[in-house]
CSV table of C-alpha atoms in Angstrom, one decimal:
chain,number,residue,atom,x,y,z
A,1,MET,CA,0.0,0.0,0.0
A,2,THR,CA,1.4,3.4,-1.0
A,3,GLU,CA,1.1,6.3,1.4
A,4,LEU,CA,0.1,9.6,-0.2
A,5,PRO,CA,1.8,12.6,1.4
A,6,LEU,CA,-0.6,14.6,3.5
A,7,ILE,CA,0.7,17.9,2.1
A,8,GLY,CA,0.3,18.3,-1.6
A,9,GLU,CA,3.7,19.4,-2.7
A,10,ALA,CA,5.7,17.6,0.0
A,11,VAL,CA,7.4,14.5,-1.1
A,12,ALA,CA,7.1,11.4,1.2
A,13,VAL,CA,10.4,9.9,2.2
A,14,ALA,CA,11.1,7.2,-0.3
A,15,ALA,CA,10.7,3.8,1.3
A,16,GLU,CA,13.0,1.0,0.2
A,17,PRO,CA,11.1,-1.8,-1.5
A,18,ARG,CA,13.4,-4.5,-0.1
A,19,LEU,CA,12.1,-3.7,3.5
A,20,ALA,CA,8.5,-4.5,2.6
A,21,GLY,CA,8.9,-8.2,3.5
A,22,ALA,CA,9.7,-7.3,7.2
A,23,LYS,CA,6.5,-7.6,9.3
A,24,ILE,CA,6.1,-5.5,12.5
A,25,GLY,CA,3.3,-6.3,14.8
A,26,VAL,CA,1.4,-3.4,16.4
A,27,VAL,CA,-0.5,-4.3,19.5
A,28,THR,CA,-3.9,-2.8,20.4
A,29,PHE,CA,-5.2,-3.0,24.0
A,30,PRO,CA,-8.5,-1.5,25.1
A,31,GLY,CA,-7.6,2.2,25.4
A,32,THR,CA,-4.6,2.2,23.1
A,33,LEU,CA,-4.6,5.4,21.0
A,34,ASP,CA,-1.5,5.5,18.8
A,35,ASP,CA,-1.7,2.1,17.1
A,36,ARG,CA,-2.8,3.6,13.8
A,37,ASP,CA,0.0,6.1,13.9
A,38,ALA,CA,2.5,3.3,14.7
A,39,ALA,CA,1.2,1.2,11.8
A,40,ARG,CA,1.5,4.2,9.5
A,41,ALA,CA,5.1,4.8,10.7
A,42,VAL,CA,6.0,1.2,9.9
A,43,ARG,CA,4.5,1.6,6.4
A,44,LEU,CA,6.2,5.0,5.7
A,45,ALA,CA,9.5,3.4,6.7
A,46,GLY,CA,8.9,0.7,4.1
A,47,GLY,CA,7.8,-2.2,6.3
A,48,THR,CA,4.5,-4.2,6.6
A,49,PRO,CA,2.5,-3.5,9.8
A,50,VAL,CA,0.5,-6.4,11.3
A,51,PRO,CA,-2.3,-5.5,13.7
A,52,LEU,CA,-2.2,-7.6,16.9
A,53,TRP,CA,-5.0,-7.8,19.4
A,54,HIS,CA,-4.2,-8.0,23.2
A,55,ALA,CA,-6.4,-11.1,23.7
A,56,ASP,CA,-4.7,-13.1,20.9
A,57,ASN,CA,-2.7,-16.1,22.0
A,58,ALA,CA,-0.1,-16.1,19.2
A,59,LEU,CA,2.2,-13.6,17.7
A,60,GLY,CA,2.1,-15.1,14.2
A,61,ASP,CA,5.1,-14.6,12.1
A,62,VAL,CA,6.0,-11.0,13.0
A,63,ASP,CA,9.7,-10.0,13.0
A,64,ALA,CA,9.3,-7.3,15.6
A,65,VAL,CA,6.6,-5.7,17.8
A,66,VAL,CA,5.6,-2.1,18.7
A,67,ILE,CA,3.6,-1.5,21.8
A,68,PRO,CA,2.1,1.9,21.1
A,69,GLY,CA,0.9,4.7,23.4
A,70,GLY,CA,-2.4,5.5,24.9
A,71,PHE,CA,-4.3,4.7,28.1
A,72,SER,CA,-4.6,0.9,28.2
A,73,TYR,CA,-7.4,0.0,30.6
A,74,GLY,CA,-7.8,3.8,31.4
A,75,ASP,CA,-4.5,3.7,33.3
A,76,TYR,CA,-6.5,2.0,36.1
A,77,LEU,CA,-4.5,0.6,39.0
A,78,ARG,CA,-1.2,1.9,37.5
A,79,ALA,CA,-0.3,2.8,33.9
A,80,GLY,CA,0.3,-0.4,32.0
A,81,ALA,CA,-0.3,-2.7,35.0
A,82,ILE,CA,-3.4,-4.5,33.7
A,83,ALA,CA,-2.2,-4.6,30.1
A,84,ARG,CA,0.9,-6.4,31.3
A,85,PHE,CA,-1.2,-9.5,32.0
A,86,ALA,CA,-2.9,-9.7,28.6
A,87,PRO,CA,-2.5,-13.1,26.9
A,88,LEU,CA,-0.5,-11.6,24.1
A,89,MET,CA,2.0,-10.0,26.5
A,90,SER,CA,3.2,-13.3,27.8
A,91,LYS,CA,4.0,-14.3,24.2
A,92,ILE,CA,5.8,-11.0,23.7
A,93,ILE,CA,7.8,-11.4,26.9
A,94,ASP,CA,8.8,-15.0,26.0
A,95,ALA,CA,9.8,-14.0,22.5
A,96,ALA,CA,11.8,-11.0,23.7
A,97,ASN,CA,13.7,-13.1,26.2
A,98,SER,CA,14.2,-16.1,23.8
A,99,GLY,CA,17.3,-16.8,21.7
A,100,ALA,CA,15.6,-15.1,18.8
A,101,LYS,CA,15.5,-11.8,20.7
A,102,LEU,CA,12.4,-10.4,19.2
A,103,PRO,CA,12.8,-6.7,18.8
A,104,VAL,CA,10.2,-4.9,20.9
A,105,LEU,CA,9.6,-1.1,21.1
A,106,GLY,CA,7.4,0.4,23.8
A,107,ILE,CA,6.3,4.0,23.3
A,108,CYS,CA,4.8,6.0,26.2
A,109,ASN,CA,2.1,3.7,27.6
A,110,GLY,CA,4.0,0.9,25.8
A,111,PHE,CA,7.1,1.8,27.8
A,112,GLN,CA,5.0,1.7,31.0
A,113,ILE,CA,3.7,-1.8,30.0
A,114,LEU,CA,7.3,-3.0,29.4
A,115,THR,CA,8.4,-1.8,32.9
A,116,GLU,CA,5.4,-3.5,34.4
A,117,SER,CA,6.3,-6.6,32.5
A,118,HIS,CA,9.9,-6.4,33.9
A,119,LEU,CA,11.3,-6.5,30.4
A,120,LEU,CA,12.8,-3.1,31.4
A,121,PRO,CA,13.8,-2.0,34.9
A,122,GLY,CA,12.4,0.9,36.9
A,123,SER,CA,9.0,2.5,36.6
A,124,MET,CA,7.1,5.6,35.7
A,125,ILE,CA,5.2,7.8,38.2
A,126,LYS,CA,3.2,11.0,37.8
A,127,ASN,CA,5.1,14.0,36.3
A,128,ASP,CA,6.8,16.0,39.1
A,129,HIS,CA,4.7,19.0,38.1
A,130,LEU,CA,1.5,16.9,38.2
A,131,LYS,CA,0.2,18.1,34.8
A,132,PHE,CA,-0.3,16.4,31.5
A,133,MET,CA,2.4,17.8,29.1
A,134,CYS,CA,2.4,17.9,25.3
A,135,ARG,CA,5.4,19.5,23.5
A,136,ASP,CA,8.1,19.0,20.9
A,137,GLN,CA,11.0,17.5,22.8
A,138,VAL,CA,14.6,17.3,22.0
A,139,LEU,CA,16.3,14.0,22.8
A,140,ARG,CA,19.9,12.9,22.5
A,141,VAL,CA,20.5,9.4,21.1
A,142,GLU,CA,22.9,8.0,23.7
A,143,ASN,CA,23.2,4.5,22.3
A,144,ASN,CA,22.9,3.8,18.6
A,145,SER,CA,23.5,0.1,18.8
A,146,THR,CA,20.0,-1.1,19.9
A,147,ASP,CA,17.7,-2.7,17.3
A,148,TRP,CA,15.7,0.5,17.2
A,149,THR,CA,18.5,3.1,17.0
A,150,LEU,CA,21.0,1.6,14.5
A,151,ASP,CA,20.1,4.2,11.8
A,152,TYR,CA,20.9,7.2,14.1
A,153,GLU,CA,24.3,8.6,14.8
A,154,ALA,CA,25.6,8.3,18.4
A,155,GLY,CA,25.0,11.6,20.1
A,156,GLN,CA,22.5,12.8,17.5
A,157,GLU,CA,19.9,15.2,18.7
A,158,ILE,CA,16.3,14.6,17.4
A,159,THR,CA,13.0,16.3,18.1
A,160,VAL,CA,9.8,14.3,18.5
A,161,PRO,CA,6.5,15.0,20.2
A,162,LEU,CA,6.1,14.1,23.9
A,163,LYS,CA,2.7,13.8,25.6
A,164,ASN,CA,2.2,12.2,29.0
A,165,GLN,CA,1.0,12.5,32.5
A,166,ASP,CA,2.8,9.6,34.1
A,167,GLY,CA,6.2,10.1,32.5
A,168,GLN,CA,8.6,10.5,35.4
A,169,TYR,CA,11.1,7.7,35.1
A,170,ILE,CA,12.4,6.4,38.4
A,171,ALA,CA,14.6,3.5,39.6
A,172,ASP,CA,16.9,3.1,42.5
A,173,GLU,CA,20.4,4.5,42.3
A,174,LYS,CA,22.0,1.1,41.9
A,175,THR,CA,19.8,0.3,38.9
A,176,LEU,CA,20.4,3.8,37.4
A,177,ASP,CA,24.2,3.3,37.8
A,178,ALA,CA,24.0,-0.1,36.1
A,179,LEU,CA,21.9,1.3,33.2
A,180,GLU,CA,24.5,4.1,32.7
A,181,ALA,CA,27.5,1.7,33.0
A,182,GLU,CA,26.0,-0.8,30.5
A,183,GLY,CA,25.1,1.9,28.0
A,184,ARG,CA,21.4,1.1,28.4
A,185,VAL,CA,20.3,4.8,28.7
A,186,VAL,CA,19.3,5.1,25.0
A,187,PHE,CA,17.7,8.5,25.0
A,188,ARG,CA,18.1,11.5,27.3
A,189,TYR,CA,16.0,14.7,27.4
A,190,VAL,CA,18.0,17.7,26.2
A,191,GLY,CA,17.5,21.3,27.4
A,192,PHE,CA,14.5,20.6,29.5
A,193,ASN,CA,13.4,17.7,31.6
A,194,PRO,CA,9.6,17.6,31.0
A,195,ASN,CA,8.6,15.3,33.9
A,196,GLY,CA,11.4,15.0,36.5
A,197,SER,CA,12.8,11.8,35.2
A,198,ARG,CA,15.9,10.6,37.0
A,199,ARG,CA,19.1,11.6,35.2
A,200,ASP,CA,17.0,13.1,32.3
A,201,ILE,CA,16.3,9.6,31.1
A,202,ALA,CA,13.8,9.5,28.2
A,203,GLY,CA,14.3,5.9,27.1
A,204,ILE,CA,16.2,2.7,28.0
A,205,SER,CA,16.9,-0.8,26.7
A,206,ASN,CA,17.4,-4.3,28.0
A,207,ALA,CA,20.9,-5.8,28.1
A,208,ALA,CA,20.6,-7.3,24.7
A,209,GLY,CA,19.3,-4.1,23.0
A,210,ASN,CA,16.3,-5.8,21.4
A,211,VAL,CA,13.8,-4.2,23.9
A,212,VAL,CA,13.6,-0.4,23.9
A,213,GLY,CA,11.1,1.8,25.7
A,214,LEU,CA,10.8,5.6,25.7
A,215,MET,CA,8.2,8.1,26.8
A,216,PRO,CA,8.3,10.5,23.7
A,217,HIS,CA,6.6,9.5,20.4
A,218,PRO,CA,8.8,8.9,17.4
A,219,GLU,CA,5.8,7.5,15.5
A,220,HIS,CA,4.3,11.1,15.4
A,221,ALA,CA,7.4,12.4,13.6
A,222,VAL,CA,7.6,10.3,10.5
A,223,GLU,CA,5.9,12.5,7.9
A,224,VAL,CA,6.9,15.7,6.2
A,225,GLY,CA,4.6,18.5,7.3
A,226,TYR,CA,3.2,16.7,10.3
A,227,GLY,CA,6.2,16.4,12.7
A,228,PRO,CA,7.8,19.1,14.9
A,229,GLU,CA,9.0,22.3,13.2
A,230,SER,CA,6.6,21.7,10.4
A,231,LEU,CA,5.7,25.3,9.7
A,232,ASP,CA,7.2,25.3,6.2
A,233,GLY,CA,6.5,21.6,5.7
A,234,ILE,CA,10.0,20.9,4.6
A,235,GLY,CA,13.5,20.9,6.1
A,236,GLY,CA,12.6,20.7,9.8
A,237,SER,CA,12.8,17.7,12.0
A,238,ASP,CA,9.4,16.4,10.9
A,239,THR,CA,10.7,13.0,10.2
A,240,ASP,CA,13.2,12.6,13.1
A,241,GLY,CA,11.3,9.6,14.4
A,242,LEU,CA,11.4,7.6,11.2
A,243,ALA,CA,14.8,6.1,11.8
A,244,PHE,CA,13.4,4.0,14.7
A,245,PHE,CA,11.4,2.1,12.2
A,246,THR,CA,14.0,1.9,9.4
A,247,SER,CA,16.6,0.8,12.0
A,248,VAL,CA,14.6,-2.3,12.9
A,249,LEU,CA,13.5,-3.0,9.4
A,250,ASN,CA,17.1,-2.8,8.1
A,251,LYS,CA,18.1,-5.1,10.9
A,252,ILE,CA,15.4,-7.6,10.0
A,253,VAL,CA,16.5,-7.7,6.4
A,254,GLY,CA,20.1,-7.7,7.4
A,255,ALA,CA,21.1,-4.4,5.8
A,256,ASN,CA,22.1,-1.9,8.5
A,257,LYS,CA,25.1,0.2,7.6
B,1,MET,CA,-19.3,-11.5,53.6
B,2,PRO,CA,-15.7,-11.1,54.8
B,3,ARG,CA,-13.4,-8.8,52.9
B,4,ILE,CA,-9.6,-8.8,52.7
B,5,VAL,CA,-8.2,-5.3,52.8
B,6,VAL,CA,-4.9,-4.5,51.1
B,7,ASP,CA,-3.2,-1.2,51.7
B,8,VAL,CA,-0.5,-0.1,49.3
B,9,MET,CA,1.8,3.0,49.8
B,10,PRO,CA,4.4,4.6,47.7
B,11,LYS,CA,7.9,3.6,48.9
B,12,PRO,CA,9.3,6.0,51.5
B,13,GLU,CA,12.3,7.0,49.3
B,14,ILE,CA,10.0,7.9,46.4
B,15,LEU,CA,8.7,11.4,46.2
B,16,ASP,CA,4.9,11.2,46.0
B,17,PRO,CA,3.8,14.0,43.6
B,18,GLN,CA,0.2,13.7,44.6
B,19,GLY,CA,0.9,13.8,48.3
B,20,LYS,CA,3.0,16.9,47.7
B,21,ALA,CA,0.1,18.6,45.9
B,22,ILE,CA,-2.3,17.8,48.7
B,23,VAL,CA,0.0,19.1,51.4
B,24,GLY,CA,0.2,22.3,49.4
B,25,ALA,CA,-3.6,22.6,49.3
B,26,LEU,CA,-4.3,21.9,53.0
B,27,PRO,CA,-3.1,25.2,54.4
B,28,ARG,CA,-5.2,27.1,51.9
B,29,LEU,CA,-8.2,25.6,53.6
B,30,GLY,CA,-6.9,26.5,57.1
B,31,PHE,CA,-5.5,23.0,57.8
B,32,THR,CA,-2.1,24.1,59.0
B,33,SER,CA,-1.0,21.3,61.3
B,34,PHE,CA,0.2,18.8,58.6
B,35,SER,CA,3.8,18.9,57.4
B,36,SER,CA,3.5,16.2,54.8
B,37,VAL,CA,1.0,13.9,53.1
B,38,ARG,CA,1.5,10.6,51.3
B,39,GLN,CA,-1.2,9.1,49.2
B,40,GLY,CA,-1.7,5.4,49.0
B,41,LYS,CA,-4.3,2.9,47.8
B,42,ARG,CA,-6.8,0.7,49.6
B,43,PHE,CA,-8.2,-2.5,47.9
B,44,GLU,CA,-11.1,-4.4,49.3
B,45,LEU,CA,-11.3,-8.0,48.1
B,46,THR,CA,-14.7,-9.7,48.9
B,47,VAL,CA,-14.7,-13.4,49.6
B,48,ASP,CA,-17.7,-15.6,49.3
B,49,GLY,CA,-17.5,-17.7,52.4
B,50,GLU,CA,-14.8,-18.2,55.0
B,51,VAL,CA,-11.3,-16.7,54.5
B,52,THR,CA,-9.0,-19.7,54.7
B,53,ASP,CA,-5.2,-19.5,55.0
B,54,ALA,CA,-5.0,-20.5,51.3
B,55,ILE,CA,-7.3,-17.6,50.3
B,56,LEU,CA,-5.3,-15.1,52.4
B,57,ALA,CA,-2.1,-16.4,50.8
B,58,GLN,CA,-3.7,-15.8,47.4
B,59,ALA,CA,-4.6,-12.2,48.5
B,60,ARG,CA,-1.0,-11.6,49.6
B,61,GLU,CA,0.3,-12.9,46.3
B,62,ALA,CA,-2.1,-10.8,44.3
B,63,ALA,CA,-1.0,-7.8,46.4
B,64,GLU,CA,2.6,-8.3,45.4
B,65,THR,CA,2.1,-9.2,41.8
B,66,LEU,CA,-0.8,-7.1,40.5
B,67,LEU,CA,-2.1,-4.7,43.2
B,68,SER,CA,1.4,-3.1,43.8
B,69,ASN,CA,4.5,-2.5,41.8
B,70,PRO,CA,7.5,-3.4,44.0
B,71,VAL,CA,9.7,-0.9,42.2
B,72,ILE,CA,7.6,2.0,43.5
B,73,GLU,CA,5.2,0.7,46.1
B,74,ASP,CA,5.1,-1.3,49.3
B,75,VAL,CA,2.2,-3.5,50.5
B,76,VAL,CA,1.9,-2.2,54.0
B,77,ASN,CA,-1.1,-4.1,55.2
B,78,VAL,CA,-3.2,-7.2,54.4
B,79,GLU,CA,-6.0,-8.0,56.8
B,80,VAL,CA,-9.4,-9.7,57.0
B,81,VAL,CA,-12.3,-7.5,57.9
B,82,GLU,CA,-15.6,-9.2,58.7
B,83,ALA,CA,-18.7,-7.5,57.2
C-alpha cells in the first residue's frame, strides 16, 4: 500500500522496496490510542505493519513488535499494570527473552507496559509538576547500537513529540548506575526535563538491546509537514522519528550500515 | 461477607507528587497542622464464604504481583475485615 503525502507538494520519504517483507506487529489494547500512527510509521518506513490484538494467544510470524501509546485500561491501578497480564503480553515477553531476541519497542504507555512486564527496569510515576504535558521534545541518542536506533548517529539530537502525565522515570540508584554503565540509557532529554525523570532519562533498553522503551513519540514524527517544526512543511525535524522504524526494518532484512 | 483489605503505599524514598500537591492545598483551607502527606491505595477483596489460609495467601500474592509494583510501592497491610 502506497502512502500519499498529506501535504500536496511535500514528497514522502522514499521507502526502500526491499524492506516490505519485514513484518512489524502493532499491539492494540482496550484504550490504546496510537496504534494507527505506529502502523502508519511502519508503512512509511517501508515495512509491513501487522495488527495484533491483546487477547490473541499467538504472535504469528511478525519480525518485531511495537507496543504503542495510549491509556490501556484507562491507566487504572497503575499505567500499564493490567495490560501487562494480557495473553499476548506473555507471548511477547517470552519472544523478547528467547534466543531469537524479538525486537520490541514500547512507546509511552507501551514503555510503562514494558516496565510493568519487567522487560525493562524501573517504573514511571506521575510527572513531578502533576500536569499532562504535550510539547516538541529534543532528545539525544545516547546509544545507537540497539535494534531500534541503528540508523541514528551516536549523540545525534532529534526532536519528537512528547505527551504524557505519568512520565517521570524512576529507579533506585543502583539500577540507574547499572543502566549508565552498561550503555542502556538510550535517550536523554536535552535542554528541558519535562517530567522530573531521574538523570534526564527518556528511554532505556534491555541488556541485549532488542527491547527499547521511551516516553516520547517517534511515530508522530515520520511525515513531512506533520512532525515538529513543520511550519514550512520541509526541512525541519518532521521525520526525526522515522529512523526508529528503518533501524529495525534494516536489521530484520540484514542491511544496517 | 468477609473482605480482605490490602493497603499499598508509595515507597518512603520515592517522592509522592500527589501527596505533595495535597500538602500544598491543605493550608489554603486552614488545615495548618500537617507537614507532609503521602497518598496510597486501599483495595477491598470480597470473599464468598470463609477466609481460609489459602485464600489469604492468594490475596498476599495478588497484592505483590498485581495490586502493587514493588519498584515504587510497598504492600503495608493485608488484613481480614468481617462484614
